[in-house]
Tab-separated table of C-alpha atoms in Angstrom:
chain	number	residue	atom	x	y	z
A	1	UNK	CA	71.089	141.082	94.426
A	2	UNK	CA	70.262	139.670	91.092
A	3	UNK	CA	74.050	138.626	90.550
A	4	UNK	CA	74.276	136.791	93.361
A	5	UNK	CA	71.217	134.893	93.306
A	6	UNK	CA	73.213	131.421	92.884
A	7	UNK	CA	74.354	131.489	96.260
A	8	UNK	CA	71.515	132.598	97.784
A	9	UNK	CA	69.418	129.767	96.448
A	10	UNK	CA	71.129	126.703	95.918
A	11	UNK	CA	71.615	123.645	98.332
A	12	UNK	CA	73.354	120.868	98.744
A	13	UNK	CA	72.028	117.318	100.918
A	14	UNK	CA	68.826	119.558	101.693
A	15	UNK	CA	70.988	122.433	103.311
A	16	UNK	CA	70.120	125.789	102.109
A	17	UNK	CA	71.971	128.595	100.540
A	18	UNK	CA	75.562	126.251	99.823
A	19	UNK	CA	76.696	126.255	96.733
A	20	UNK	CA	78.690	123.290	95.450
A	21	UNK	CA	81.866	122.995	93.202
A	22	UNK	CA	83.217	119.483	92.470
A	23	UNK	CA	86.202	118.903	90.476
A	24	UNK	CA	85.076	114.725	90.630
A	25	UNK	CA	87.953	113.908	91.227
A	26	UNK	CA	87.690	113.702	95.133
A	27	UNK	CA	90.130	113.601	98.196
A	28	UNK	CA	89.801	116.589	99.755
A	29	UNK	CA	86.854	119.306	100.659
A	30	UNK	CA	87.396	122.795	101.437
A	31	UNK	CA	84.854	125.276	102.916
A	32	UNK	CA	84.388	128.972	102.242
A	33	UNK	CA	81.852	130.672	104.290
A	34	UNK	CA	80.251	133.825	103.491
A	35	UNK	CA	77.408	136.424	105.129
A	36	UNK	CA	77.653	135.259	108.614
A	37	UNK	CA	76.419	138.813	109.322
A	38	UNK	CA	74.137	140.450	106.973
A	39	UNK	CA	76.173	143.777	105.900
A	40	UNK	CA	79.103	141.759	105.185
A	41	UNK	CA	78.218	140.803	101.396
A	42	UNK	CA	81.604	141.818	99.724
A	43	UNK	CA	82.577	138.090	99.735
A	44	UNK	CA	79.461	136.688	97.573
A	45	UNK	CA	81.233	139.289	95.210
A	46	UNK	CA	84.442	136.927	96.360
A	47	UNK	CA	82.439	133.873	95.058
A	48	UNK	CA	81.212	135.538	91.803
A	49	UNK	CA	84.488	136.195	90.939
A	50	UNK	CA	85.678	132.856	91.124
A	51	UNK	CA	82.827	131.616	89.192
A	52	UNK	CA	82.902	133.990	86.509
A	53	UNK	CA	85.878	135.396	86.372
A	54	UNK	CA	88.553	132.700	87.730
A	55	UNK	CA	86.690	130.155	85.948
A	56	UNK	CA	86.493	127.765	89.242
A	57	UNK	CA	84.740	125.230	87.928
A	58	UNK	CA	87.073	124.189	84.900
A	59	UNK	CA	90.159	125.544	86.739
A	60	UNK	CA	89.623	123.064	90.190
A	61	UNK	CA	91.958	120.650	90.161
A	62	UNK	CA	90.808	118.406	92.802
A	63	UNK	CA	88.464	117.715	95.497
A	64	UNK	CA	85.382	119.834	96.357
A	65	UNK	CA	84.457	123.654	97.353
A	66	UNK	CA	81.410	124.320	99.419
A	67	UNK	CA	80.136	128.286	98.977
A	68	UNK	CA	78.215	128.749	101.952
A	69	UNK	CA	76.321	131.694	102.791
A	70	UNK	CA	75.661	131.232	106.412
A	71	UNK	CA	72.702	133.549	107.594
A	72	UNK	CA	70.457	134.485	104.841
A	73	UNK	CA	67.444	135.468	107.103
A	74	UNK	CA	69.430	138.026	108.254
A	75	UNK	CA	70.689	139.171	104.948
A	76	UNK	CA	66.562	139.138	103.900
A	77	UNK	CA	65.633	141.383	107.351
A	78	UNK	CA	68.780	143.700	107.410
A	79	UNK	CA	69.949	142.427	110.767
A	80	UNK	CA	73.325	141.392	112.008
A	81	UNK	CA	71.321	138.213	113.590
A	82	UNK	CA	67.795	137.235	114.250
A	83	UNK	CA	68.152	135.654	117.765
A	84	UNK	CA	71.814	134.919	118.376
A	85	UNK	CA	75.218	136.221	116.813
A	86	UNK	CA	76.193	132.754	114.342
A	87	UNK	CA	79.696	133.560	115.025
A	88	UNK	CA	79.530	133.115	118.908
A	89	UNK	CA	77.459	129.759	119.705
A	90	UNK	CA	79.917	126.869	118.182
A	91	UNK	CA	80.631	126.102	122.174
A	92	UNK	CA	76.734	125.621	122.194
A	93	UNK	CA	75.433	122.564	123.320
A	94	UNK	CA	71.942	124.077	123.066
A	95	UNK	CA	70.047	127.511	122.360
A	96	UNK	CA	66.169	126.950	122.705
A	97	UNK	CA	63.898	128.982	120.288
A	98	UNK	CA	67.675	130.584	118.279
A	99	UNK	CA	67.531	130.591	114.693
A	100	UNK	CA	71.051	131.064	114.707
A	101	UNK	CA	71.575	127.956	116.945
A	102	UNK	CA	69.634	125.834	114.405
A	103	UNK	CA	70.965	126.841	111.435
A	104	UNK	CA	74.695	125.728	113.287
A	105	UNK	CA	72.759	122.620	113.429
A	106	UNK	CA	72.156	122.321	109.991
A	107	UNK	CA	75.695	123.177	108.842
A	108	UNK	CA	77.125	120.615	110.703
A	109	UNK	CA	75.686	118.159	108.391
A	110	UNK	CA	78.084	120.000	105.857
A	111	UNK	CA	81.021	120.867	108.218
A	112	UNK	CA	81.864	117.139	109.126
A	113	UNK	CA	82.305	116.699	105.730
A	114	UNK	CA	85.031	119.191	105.431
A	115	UNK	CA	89.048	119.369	105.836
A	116	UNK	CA	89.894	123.131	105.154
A	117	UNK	CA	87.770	126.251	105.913
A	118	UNK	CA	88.458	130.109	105.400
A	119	UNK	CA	85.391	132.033	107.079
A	120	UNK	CA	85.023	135.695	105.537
A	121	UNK	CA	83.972	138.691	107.425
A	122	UNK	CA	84.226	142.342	107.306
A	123	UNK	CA	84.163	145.847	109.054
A	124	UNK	CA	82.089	149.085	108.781
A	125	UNK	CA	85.971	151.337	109.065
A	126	UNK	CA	89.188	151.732	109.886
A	127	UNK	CA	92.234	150.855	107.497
A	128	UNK	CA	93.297	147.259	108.867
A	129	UNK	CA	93.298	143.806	107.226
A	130	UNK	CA	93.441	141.023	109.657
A	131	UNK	CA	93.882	137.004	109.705
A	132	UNK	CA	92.978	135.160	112.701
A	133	UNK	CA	93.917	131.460	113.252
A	134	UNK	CA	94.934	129.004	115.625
A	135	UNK	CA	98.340	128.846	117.132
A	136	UNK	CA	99.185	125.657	116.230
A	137	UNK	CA	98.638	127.101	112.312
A	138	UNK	CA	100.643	130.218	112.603
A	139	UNK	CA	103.635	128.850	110.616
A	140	UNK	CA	101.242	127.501	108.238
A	141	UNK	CA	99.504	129.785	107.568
A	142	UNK	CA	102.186	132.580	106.924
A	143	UNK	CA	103.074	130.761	103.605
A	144	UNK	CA	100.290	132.132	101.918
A	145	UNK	CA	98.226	134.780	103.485
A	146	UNK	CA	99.521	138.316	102.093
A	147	UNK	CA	98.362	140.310	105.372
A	148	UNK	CA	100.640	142.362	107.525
A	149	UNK	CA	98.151	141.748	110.669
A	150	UNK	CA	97.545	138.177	112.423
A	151	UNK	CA	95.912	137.560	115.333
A	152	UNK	CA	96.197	133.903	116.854
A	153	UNK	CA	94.432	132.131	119.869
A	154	UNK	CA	93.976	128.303	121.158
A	155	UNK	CA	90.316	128.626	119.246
A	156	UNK	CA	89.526	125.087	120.091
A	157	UNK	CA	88.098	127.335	123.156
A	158	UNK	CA	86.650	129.563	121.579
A	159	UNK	CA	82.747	130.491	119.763
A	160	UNK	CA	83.449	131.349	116.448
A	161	UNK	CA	82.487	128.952	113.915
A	162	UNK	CA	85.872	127.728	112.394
A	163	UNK	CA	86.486	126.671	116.330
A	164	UNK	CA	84.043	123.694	115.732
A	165	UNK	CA	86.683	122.600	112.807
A	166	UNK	CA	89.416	123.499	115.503
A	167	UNK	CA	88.062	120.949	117.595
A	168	UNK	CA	87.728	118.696	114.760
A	169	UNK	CA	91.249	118.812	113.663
A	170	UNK	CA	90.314	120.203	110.590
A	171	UNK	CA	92.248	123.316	109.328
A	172	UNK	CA	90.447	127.125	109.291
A	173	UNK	CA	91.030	130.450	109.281
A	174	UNK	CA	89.066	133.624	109.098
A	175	UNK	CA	89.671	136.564	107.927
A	176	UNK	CA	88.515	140.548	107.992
A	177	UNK	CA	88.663	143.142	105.373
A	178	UNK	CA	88.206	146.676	106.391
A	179	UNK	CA	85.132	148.090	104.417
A	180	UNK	CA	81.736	146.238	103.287
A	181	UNK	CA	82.112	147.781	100.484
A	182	UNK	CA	85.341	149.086	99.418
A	183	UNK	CA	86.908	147.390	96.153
A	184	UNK	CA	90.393	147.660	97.330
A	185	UNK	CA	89.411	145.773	100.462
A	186	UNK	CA	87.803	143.016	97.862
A	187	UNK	CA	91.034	142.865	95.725
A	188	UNK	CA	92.782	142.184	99.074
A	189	UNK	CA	90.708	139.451	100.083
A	190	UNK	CA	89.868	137.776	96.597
A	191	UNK	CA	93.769	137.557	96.327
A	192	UNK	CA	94.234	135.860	99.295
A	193	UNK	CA	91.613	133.239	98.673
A	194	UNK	CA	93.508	132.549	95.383
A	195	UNK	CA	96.687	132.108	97.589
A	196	UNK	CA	94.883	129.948	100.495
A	197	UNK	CA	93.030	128.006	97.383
A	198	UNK	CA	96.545	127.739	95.752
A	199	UNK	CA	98.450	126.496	98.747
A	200	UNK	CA	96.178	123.545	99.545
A	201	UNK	CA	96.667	122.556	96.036
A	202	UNK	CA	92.958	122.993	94.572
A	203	UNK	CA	93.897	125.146	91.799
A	204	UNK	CA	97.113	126.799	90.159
A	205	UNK	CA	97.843	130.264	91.578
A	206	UNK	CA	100.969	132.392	91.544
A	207	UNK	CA	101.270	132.696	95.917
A	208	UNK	CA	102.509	136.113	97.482
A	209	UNK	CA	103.260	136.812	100.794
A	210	UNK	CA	103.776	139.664	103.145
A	211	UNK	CA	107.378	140.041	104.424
A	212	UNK	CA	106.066	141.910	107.382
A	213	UNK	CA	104.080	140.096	109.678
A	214	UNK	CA	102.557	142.025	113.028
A	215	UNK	CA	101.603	139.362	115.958
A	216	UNK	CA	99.107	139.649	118.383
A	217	UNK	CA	98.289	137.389	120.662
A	218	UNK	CA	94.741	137.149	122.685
A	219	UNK	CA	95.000	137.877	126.099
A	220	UNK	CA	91.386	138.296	127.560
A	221	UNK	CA	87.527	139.325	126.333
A	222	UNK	CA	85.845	141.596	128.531
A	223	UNK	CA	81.827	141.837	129.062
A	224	UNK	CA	80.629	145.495	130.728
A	225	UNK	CA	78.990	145.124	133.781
A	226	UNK	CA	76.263	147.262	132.955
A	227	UNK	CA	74.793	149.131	130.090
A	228	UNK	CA	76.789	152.931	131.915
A	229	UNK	CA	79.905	151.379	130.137
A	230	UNK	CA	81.672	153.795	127.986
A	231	UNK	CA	85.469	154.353	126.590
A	232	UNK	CA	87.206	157.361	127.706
A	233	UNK	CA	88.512	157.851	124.010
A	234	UNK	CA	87.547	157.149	120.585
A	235	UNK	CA	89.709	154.439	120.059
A	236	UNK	CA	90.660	152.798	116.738
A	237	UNK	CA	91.537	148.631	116.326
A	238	UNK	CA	94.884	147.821	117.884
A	239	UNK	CA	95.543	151.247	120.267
A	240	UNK	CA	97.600	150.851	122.208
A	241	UNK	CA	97.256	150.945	126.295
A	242	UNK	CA	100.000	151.771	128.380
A	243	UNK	CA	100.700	149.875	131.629
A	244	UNK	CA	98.288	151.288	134.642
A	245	UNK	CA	95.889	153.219	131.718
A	246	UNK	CA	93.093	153.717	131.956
A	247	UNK	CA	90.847	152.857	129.109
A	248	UNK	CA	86.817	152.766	129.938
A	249	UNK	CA	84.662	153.294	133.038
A	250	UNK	CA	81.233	151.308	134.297
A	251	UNK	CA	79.887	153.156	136.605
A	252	UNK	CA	82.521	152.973	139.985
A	253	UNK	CA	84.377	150.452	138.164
A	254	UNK	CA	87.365	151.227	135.537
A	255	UNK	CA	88.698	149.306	133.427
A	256	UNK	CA	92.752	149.527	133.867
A	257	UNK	CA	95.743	147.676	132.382
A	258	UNK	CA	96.708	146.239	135.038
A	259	UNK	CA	99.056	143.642	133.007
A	260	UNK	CA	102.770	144.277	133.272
A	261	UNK	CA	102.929	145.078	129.507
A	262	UNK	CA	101.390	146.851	127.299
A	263	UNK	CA	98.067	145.595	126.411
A	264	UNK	CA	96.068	146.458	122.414
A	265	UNK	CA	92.202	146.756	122.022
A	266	UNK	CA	90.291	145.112	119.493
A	267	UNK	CA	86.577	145.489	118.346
A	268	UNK	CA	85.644	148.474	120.483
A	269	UNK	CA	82.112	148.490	119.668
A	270	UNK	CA	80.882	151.502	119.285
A	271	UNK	CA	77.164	150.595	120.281
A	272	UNK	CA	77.761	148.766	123.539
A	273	UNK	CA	75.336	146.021	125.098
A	274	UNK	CA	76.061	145.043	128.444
A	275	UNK	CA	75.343	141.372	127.749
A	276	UNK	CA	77.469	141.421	124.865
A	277	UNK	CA	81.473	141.421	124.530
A	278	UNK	CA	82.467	144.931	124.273
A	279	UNK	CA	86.062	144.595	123.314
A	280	UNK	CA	89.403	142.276	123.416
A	281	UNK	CA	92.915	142.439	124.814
A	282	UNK	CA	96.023	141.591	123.085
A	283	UNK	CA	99.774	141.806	123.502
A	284	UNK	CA	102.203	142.185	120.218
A	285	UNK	CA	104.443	139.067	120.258
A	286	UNK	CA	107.400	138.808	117.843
């Protein structure tokens, strides 16, 4: 897209596709990370906006912003990924012949340079608007996301790329909207990357907050055993599954809640690979 060219051509220390914004007055550096996956392009509209009509670069008080779009080659071949999801090899130590693996190796030259990251992704459907963060940040970060829906983790564990800052101490969060496309979902998200921008003191912003906050906390993500794995309903993000229900089958094998509480799925994909995470457990906390 002709609007968006900027980001998908600029570079910064010989890395592709990042996008710079320097106040010169430095300190601090702050990372926001676009098009991980190649459908998810309503946050380059996110970095347009604060370009042209925020004004970024004359309203950044301090420190540095780094626009990164993360996987152009799949943006150019309308793919999710070429070789390997981006957003499930930052445990990698090595993926031989993965364009995804060495474009993580490239963005490390970047990342280490970083204190702050917000990573921004989102869905095909369904009517939900999620944060996800650490649990150490949970207090933190309910001063100035304006989400109803937070979903928190130890993610120094996990694969997603704001878990290598995790590991490095640094502070990031990622969040979801709930339609490629949809400009509510974009006035959602542009808002709270005012708020986040706001809070960490790189530009004046008027912060809002939700007063109702619904906690879920990750339990377990589970792999089918085969590629005969199906769900024995059409469920939606966050349905609910009673104790002892059953919720999918795999040939012989089913899939019950076998935890003594009640037990919410998340990211039911609809197109299941057997090699792939097919879904992820979590129970509400207060």
């Amino acid at each position: 897209m002709i609007k968006y060219k900027t980001f998908l051509e600029n570079n910064y220390n010989w890395v592709d596709w990042i996008t710079l914004i320097d106040s010169w007055k430095p300190w601090k550096n702050i990372w926001i990370i676009a098009l991980t996956h190649w459908n998810e392009i309503v946050w380059l509209e996110v970095f347009y906006r604060l370009l042209k009509d925020f004004d970024i670069k004359n309203k950044l008080k301090s420190w540095k912003i780094y626009f990164i779009s993360a996987n152009i080659e799949s943006y150019k071949k309308w793919l999710r990924f070429i070789d390997d999801d981006l957003n499930r090899i930052s445990d990698k130590r090595s993926l031989d012949n993965s364009y995804e693996f060495s474009r993580f190796k490239e963005l490390i030259n970047v990342l280490d340079e970083l204190d702050y990251a917000i990573d921004l992704h989102s869905v095909s459907k369904w009517d939900l608007n999620i944060w996800i963060c650490d649990e150490c940040l949970i207090d933190e970060s309910l001063n100035f996301f304006d989400i109803k829906t937070i979903l928190y983790d130890d993610l120094s564990n996990s694969w997603a790329l704001i878990s290598y800052l995790i590991r490095k101490n640094k502070k990031a969060f990622w969040i979801e909207c709930w339609n490629h496309n949809s400009k509510d979902s974009f006035i959602v998200w542009y808002n709270n990357v005012l708020n986040f921008l706001s809070y960490y003191w790189f530009i004046d912003f008027c912060i809002k907050t939700s007063s109702e906050i619904d906690k879920y906390k990750f339990i377990y993500e589970i792999y089918p055993k085969s590629s005969n794995f199906k769900f024995l309903d059409d469920y939606n993000w966050f349905t609910k599954i009673k104790k002892w229900e059953a919720y999918a089958i795999d040939n012989d094998y089913d899939y019950i809640n076998n935890y003594w509480f009640d037990v919410y799925i998340w990211l039911c994909s609809k197109n299941i690979k057997y090699w792939e995470s097919a879904w992820f457990l979590f129970k509400k906390t207060i």
